[in-house]
Short mmCIF file of N, CA and C in Angstrom, two decimals:
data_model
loop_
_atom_site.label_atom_id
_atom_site.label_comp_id
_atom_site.label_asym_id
_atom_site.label_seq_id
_atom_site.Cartn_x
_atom_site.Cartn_y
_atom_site.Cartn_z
N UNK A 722 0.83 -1.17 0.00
CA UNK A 722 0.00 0.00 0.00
C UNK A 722 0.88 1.24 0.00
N UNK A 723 0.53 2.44 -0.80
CA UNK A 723 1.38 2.81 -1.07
C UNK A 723 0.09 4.69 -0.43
N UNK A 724 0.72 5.39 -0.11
CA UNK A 724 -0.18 6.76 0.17
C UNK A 724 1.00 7.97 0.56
N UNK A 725 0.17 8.94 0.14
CA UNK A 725 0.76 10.28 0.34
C UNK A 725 -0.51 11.32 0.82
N UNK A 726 -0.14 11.54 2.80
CA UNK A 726 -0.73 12.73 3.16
C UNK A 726 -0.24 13.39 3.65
N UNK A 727 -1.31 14.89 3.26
CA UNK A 727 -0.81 16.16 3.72
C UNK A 727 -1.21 16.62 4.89
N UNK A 728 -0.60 16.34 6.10
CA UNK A 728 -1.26 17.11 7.54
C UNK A 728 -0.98 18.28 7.90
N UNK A 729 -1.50 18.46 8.20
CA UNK A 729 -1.89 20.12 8.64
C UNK A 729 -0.87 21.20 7.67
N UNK A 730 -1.52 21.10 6.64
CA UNK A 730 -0.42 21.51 5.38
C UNK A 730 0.92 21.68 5.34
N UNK A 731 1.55 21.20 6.25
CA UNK A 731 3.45 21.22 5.81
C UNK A 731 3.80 20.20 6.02
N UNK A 732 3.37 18.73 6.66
CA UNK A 732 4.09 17.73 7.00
C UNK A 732 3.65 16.41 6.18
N UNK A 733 4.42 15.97 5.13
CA UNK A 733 3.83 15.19 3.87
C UNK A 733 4.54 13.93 4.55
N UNK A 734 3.39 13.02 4.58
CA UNK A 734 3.50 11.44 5.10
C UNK A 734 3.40 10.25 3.90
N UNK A 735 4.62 9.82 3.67
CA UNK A 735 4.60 9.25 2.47
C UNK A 735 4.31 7.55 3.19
N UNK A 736 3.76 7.02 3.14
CA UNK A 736 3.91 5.33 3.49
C UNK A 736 3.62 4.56 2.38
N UNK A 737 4.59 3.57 2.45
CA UNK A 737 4.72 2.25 1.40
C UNK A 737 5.06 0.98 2.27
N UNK A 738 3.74 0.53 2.39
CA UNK A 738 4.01 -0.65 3.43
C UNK A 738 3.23 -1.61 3.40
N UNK A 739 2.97 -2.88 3.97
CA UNK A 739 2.15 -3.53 3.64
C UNK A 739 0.46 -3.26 4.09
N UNK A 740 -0.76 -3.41 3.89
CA UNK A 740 -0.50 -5.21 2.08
C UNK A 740 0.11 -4.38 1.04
N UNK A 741 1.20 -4.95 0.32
CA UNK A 741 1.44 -4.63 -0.93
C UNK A 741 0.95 -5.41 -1.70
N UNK A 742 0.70 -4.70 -2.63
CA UNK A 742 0.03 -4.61 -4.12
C UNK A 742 0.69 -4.27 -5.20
N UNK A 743 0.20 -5.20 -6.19
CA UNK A 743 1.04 -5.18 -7.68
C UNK A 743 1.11 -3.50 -8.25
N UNK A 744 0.49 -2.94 -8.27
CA UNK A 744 0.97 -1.57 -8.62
C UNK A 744 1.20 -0.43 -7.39
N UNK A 745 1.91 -0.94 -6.83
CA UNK A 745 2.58 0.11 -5.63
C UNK A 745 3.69 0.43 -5.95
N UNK A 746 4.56 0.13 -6.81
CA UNK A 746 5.92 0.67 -7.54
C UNK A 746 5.00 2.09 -8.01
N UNK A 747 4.36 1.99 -9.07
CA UNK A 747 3.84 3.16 -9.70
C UNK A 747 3.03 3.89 -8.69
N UNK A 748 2.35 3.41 -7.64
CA UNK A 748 1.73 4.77 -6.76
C UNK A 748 2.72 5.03 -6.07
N UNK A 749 4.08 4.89 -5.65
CA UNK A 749 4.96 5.54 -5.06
C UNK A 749 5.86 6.43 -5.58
N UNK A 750 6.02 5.97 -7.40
CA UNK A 750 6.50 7.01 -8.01
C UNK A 750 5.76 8.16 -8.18
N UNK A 751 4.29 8.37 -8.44
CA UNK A 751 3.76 8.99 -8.77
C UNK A 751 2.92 9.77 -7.25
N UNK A 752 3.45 9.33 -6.06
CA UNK A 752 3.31 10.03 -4.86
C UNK A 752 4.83 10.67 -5.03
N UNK A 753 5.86 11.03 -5.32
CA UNK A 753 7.11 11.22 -5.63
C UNK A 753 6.64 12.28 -6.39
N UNK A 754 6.05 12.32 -7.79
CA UNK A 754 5.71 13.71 -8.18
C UNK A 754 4.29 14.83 -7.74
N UNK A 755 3.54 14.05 -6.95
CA UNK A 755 3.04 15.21 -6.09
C UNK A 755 4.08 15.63 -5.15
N UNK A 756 4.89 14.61 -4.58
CA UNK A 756 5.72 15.70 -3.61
C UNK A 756 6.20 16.90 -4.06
N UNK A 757 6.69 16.78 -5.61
CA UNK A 757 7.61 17.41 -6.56
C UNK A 757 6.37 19.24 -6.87
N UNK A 758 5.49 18.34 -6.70
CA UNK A 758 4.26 19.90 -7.20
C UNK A 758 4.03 20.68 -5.82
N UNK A 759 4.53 20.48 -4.71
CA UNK A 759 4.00 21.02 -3.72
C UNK A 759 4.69 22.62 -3.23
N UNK A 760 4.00 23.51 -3.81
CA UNK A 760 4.71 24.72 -3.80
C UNK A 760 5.06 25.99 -2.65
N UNK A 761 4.71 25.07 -1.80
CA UNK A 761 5.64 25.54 -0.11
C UNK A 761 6.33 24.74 0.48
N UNK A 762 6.92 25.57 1.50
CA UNK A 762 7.79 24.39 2.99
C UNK A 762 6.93 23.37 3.67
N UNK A 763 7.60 22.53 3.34
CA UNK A 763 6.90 21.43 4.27
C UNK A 763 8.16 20.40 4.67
N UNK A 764 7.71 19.51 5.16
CA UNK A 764 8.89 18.60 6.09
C UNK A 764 8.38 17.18 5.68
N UNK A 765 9.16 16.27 5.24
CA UNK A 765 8.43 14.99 4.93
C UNK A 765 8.82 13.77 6.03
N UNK A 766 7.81 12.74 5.98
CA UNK A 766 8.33 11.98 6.75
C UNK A 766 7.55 10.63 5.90
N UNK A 767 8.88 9.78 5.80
CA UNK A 767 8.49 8.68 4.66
C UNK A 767 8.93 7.20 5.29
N UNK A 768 7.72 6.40 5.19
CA UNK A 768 7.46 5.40 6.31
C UNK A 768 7.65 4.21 5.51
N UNK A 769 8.77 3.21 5.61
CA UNK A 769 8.86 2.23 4.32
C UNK A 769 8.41 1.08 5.63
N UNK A 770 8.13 -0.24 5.03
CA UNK A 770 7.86 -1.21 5.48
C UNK A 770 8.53 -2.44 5.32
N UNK A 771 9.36 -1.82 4.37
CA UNK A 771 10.81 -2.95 4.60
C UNK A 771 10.08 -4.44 3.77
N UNK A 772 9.14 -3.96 2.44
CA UNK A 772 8.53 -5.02 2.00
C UNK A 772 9.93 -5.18 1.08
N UNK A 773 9.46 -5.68 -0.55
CA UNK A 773 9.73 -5.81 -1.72
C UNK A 773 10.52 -4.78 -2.53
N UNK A 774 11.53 -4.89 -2.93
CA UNK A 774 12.85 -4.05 -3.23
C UNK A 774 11.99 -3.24 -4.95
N UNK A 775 12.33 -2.36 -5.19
CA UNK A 775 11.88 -1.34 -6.78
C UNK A 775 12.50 -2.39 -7.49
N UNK A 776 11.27 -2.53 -9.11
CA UNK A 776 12.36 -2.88 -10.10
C UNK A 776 13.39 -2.10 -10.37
N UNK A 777 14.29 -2.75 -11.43
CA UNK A 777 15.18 -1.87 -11.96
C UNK A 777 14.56 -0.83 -12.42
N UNK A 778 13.03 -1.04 -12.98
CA UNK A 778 12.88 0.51 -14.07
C UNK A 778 12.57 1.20 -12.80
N UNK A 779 11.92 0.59 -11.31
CA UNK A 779 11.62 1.39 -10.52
C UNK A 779 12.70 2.75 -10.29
N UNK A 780 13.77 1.82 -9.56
CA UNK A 780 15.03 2.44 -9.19
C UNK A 780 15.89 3.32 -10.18
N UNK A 781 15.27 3.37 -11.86
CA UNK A 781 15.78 4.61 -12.45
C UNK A 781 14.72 5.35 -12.28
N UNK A 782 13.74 5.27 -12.08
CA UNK A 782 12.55 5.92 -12.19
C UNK A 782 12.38 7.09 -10.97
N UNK A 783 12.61 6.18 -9.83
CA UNK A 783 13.20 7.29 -8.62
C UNK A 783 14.67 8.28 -8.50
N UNK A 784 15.47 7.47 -9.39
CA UNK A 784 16.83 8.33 -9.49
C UNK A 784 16.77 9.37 -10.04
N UNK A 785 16.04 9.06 -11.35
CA UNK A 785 15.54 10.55 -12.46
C UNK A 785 14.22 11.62 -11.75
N UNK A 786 13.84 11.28 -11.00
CA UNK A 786 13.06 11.67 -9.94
C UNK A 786 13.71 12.16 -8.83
N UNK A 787 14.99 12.05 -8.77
CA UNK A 787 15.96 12.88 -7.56
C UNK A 787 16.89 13.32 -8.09
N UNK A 788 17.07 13.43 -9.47
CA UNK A 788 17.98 14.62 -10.37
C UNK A 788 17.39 15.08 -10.46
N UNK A 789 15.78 15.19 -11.25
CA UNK A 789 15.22 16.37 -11.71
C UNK A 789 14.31 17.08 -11.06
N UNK A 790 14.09 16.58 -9.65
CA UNK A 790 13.37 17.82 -8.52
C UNK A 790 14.58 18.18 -7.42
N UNK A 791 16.04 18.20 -7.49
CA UNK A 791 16.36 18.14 -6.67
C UNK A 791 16.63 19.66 -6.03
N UNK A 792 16.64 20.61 -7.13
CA UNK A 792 16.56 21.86 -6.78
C UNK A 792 15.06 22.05 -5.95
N UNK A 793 13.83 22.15 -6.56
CA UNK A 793 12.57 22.45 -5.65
C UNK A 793 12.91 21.44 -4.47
N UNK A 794 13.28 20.18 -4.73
CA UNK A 794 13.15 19.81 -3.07
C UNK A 794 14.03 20.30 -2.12
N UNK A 795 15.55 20.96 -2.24
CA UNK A 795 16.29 21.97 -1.67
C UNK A 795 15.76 23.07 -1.10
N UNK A 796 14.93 23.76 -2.17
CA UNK A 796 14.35 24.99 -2.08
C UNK A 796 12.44 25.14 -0.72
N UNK A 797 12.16 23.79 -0.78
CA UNK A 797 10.95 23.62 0.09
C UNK A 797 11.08 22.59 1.13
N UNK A 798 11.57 21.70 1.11
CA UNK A 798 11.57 20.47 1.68
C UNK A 798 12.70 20.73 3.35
N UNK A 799 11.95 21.04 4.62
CA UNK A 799 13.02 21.67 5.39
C UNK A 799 13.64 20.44 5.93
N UNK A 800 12.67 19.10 6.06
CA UNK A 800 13.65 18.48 6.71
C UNK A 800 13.14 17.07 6.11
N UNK A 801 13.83 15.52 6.33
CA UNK A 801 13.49 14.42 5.67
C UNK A 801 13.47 13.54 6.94
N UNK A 802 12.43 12.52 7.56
CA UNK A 802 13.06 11.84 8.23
C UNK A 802 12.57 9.72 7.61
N UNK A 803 13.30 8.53 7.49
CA UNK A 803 12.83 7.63 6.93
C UNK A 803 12.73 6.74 7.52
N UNK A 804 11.64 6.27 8.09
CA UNK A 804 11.28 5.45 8.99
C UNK A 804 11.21 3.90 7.92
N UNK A 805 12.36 2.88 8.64
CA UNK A 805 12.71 1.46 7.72
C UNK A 805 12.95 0.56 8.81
N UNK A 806 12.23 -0.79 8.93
CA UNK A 806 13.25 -1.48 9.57
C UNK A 806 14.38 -1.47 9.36
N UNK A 807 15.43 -1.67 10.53
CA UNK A 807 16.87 -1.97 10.16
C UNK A 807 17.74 -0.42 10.30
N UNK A 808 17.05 0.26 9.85
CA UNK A 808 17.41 2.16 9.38
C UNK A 808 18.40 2.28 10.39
N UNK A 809 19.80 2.69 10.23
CA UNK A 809 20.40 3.23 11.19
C UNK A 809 21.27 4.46 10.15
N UNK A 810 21.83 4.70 11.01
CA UNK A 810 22.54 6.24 11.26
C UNK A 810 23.40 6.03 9.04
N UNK A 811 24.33 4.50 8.80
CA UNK A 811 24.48 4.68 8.21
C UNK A 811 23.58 4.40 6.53
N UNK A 812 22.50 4.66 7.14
CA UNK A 812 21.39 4.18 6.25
C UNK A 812 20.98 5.88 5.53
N UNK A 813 21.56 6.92 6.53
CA UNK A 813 21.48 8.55 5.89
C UNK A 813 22.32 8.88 4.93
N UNK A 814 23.32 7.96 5.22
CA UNK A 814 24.73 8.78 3.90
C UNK A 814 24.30 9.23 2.73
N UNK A 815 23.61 8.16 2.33
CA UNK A 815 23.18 8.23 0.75
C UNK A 815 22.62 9.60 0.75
N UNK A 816 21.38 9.77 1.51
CA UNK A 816 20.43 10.71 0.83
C UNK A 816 21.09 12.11 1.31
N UNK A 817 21.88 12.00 2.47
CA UNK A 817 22.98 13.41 2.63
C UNK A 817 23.71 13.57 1.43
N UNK A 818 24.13 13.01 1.01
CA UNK A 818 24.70 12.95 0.03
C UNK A 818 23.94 14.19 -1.05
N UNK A 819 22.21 13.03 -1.15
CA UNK A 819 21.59 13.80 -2.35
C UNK A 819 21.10 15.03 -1.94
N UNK A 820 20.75 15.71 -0.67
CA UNK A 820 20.07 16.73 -0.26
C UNK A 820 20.77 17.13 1.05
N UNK A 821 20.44 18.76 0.86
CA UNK A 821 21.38 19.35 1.87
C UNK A 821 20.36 19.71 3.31
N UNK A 822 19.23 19.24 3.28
CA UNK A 822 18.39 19.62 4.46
C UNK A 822 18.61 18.41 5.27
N UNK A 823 18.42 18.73 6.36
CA UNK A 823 18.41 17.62 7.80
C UNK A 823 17.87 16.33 7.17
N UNK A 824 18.66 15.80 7.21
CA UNK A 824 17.68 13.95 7.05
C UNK A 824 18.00 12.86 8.17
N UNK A 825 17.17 12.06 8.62
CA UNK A 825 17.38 11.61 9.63
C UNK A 825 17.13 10.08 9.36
N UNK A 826 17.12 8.73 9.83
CA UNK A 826 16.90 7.76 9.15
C UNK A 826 16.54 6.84 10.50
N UNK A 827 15.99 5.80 11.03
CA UNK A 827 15.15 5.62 11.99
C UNK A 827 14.62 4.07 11.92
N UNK A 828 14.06 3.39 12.30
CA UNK A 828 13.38 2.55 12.96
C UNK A 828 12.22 2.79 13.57
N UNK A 829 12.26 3.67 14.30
CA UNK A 829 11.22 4.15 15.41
C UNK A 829 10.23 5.09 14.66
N UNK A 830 8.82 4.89 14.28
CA UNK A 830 8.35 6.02 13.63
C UNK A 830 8.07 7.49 14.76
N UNK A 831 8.07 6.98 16.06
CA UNK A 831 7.88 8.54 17.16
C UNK A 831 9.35 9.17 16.74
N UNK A 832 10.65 8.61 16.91
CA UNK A 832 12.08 9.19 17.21
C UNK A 832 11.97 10.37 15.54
N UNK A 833 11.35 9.79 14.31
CA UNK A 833 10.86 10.31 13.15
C UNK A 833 10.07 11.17 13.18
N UNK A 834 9.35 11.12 13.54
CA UNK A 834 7.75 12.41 13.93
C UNK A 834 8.20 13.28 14.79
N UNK A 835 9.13 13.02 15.86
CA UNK A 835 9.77 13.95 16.55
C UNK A 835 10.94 14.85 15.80
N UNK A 836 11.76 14.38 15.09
CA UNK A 836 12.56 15.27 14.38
C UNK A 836 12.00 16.05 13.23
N UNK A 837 11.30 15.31 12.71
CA UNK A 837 10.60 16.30 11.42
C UNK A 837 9.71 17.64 12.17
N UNK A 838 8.89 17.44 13.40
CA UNK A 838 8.32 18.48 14.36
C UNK A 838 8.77 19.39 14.50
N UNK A 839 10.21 19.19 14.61
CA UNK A 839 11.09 20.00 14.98
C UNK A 839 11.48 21.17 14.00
N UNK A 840 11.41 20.66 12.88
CA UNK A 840 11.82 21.17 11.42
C UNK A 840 10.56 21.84 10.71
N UNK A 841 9.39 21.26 11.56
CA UNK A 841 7.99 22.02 10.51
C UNK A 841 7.69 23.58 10.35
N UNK A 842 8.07 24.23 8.89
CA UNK A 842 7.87 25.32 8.78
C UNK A 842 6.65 25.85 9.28
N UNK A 843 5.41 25.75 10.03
CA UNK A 843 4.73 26.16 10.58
C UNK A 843 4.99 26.44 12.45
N UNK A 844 5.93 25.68 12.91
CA UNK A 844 6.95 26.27 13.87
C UNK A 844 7.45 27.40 14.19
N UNK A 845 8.04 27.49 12.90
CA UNK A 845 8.54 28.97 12.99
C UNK A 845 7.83 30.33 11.93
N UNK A 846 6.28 29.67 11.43
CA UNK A 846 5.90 31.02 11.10
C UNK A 846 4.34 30.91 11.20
N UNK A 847 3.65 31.53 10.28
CA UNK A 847 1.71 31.41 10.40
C UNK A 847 1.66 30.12 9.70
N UNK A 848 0.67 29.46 10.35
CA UNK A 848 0.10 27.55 9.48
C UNK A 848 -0.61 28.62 8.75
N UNK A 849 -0.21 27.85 7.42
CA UNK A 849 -0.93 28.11 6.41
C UNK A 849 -1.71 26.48 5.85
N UNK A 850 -2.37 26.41 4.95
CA UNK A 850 -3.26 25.47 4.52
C UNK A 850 -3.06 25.73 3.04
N UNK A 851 -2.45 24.39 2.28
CA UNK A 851 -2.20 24.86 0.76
C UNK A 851 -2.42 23.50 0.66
N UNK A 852 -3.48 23.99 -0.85
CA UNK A 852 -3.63 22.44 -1.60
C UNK A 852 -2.40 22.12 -2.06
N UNK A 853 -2.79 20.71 -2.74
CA UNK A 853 -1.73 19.83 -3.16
C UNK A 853 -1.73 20.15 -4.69
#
């Protein structure tokens, strides 16, 4: 199962977890480009379930999907946190690597919800409410 929500308009909850389903590759890419349309700060927090690995076309499909939003997600995206079984500290390199905002990587979905909190642009200014 694959979903993308928007709470209280800045904090985008991506989950891909079980039951999985034969087309959850494609609703996760295509929750990947609503993230990409979302034209304020917000903070994501993306909840894997440690099912079934991307095809190959998946895994170019998300790569070309993190070259070609990687500026807007710089520019809005204040903080990342990825809740995985297993997730530890060196499970962040990668995506430090790809993005310069706080990313955090986890096990625990509270230790996750707590750092992204921390980071939610409505923290530090007026909640605003913006469609998707």
């Amino acid at each position: 199962m694959v979903s993308l929500d928007i709470e209280a308009g800045d904090l985008a909850v991506l989950r891909f977890h079980q039951p999985y389903a034969a087309d959850d590759e494609r609703a996760y890419l295509a929750a990947l480009e609503r993230l990409a349309l979302m034209a304020h700060p917000f903070v994501l927090l993306a909840i894997f379930g440690g099912g079934p690995a991307l095809s190959r076309e998946g895994e170019k499909g998300q790569a070309l999907w993190f070259k070609r939003t990687r500026a807007q997600m710089e520019e809005r995206c204040r903080a990342c946190a990825m809740v995985r079984p297993g997730a530890t500290e060196e499970s962040a390199v990668m995506f430090r690597r790809l993005w310069s905002f706080p990313f955090l990587a986890s096990p625990d979905e509270a230790t996750a919800r707590d750092f992204v909190e921390r980071h939610r642009p409505s923290r530090t200014t007026q909640p605003e409410t913006h469609a998707l």
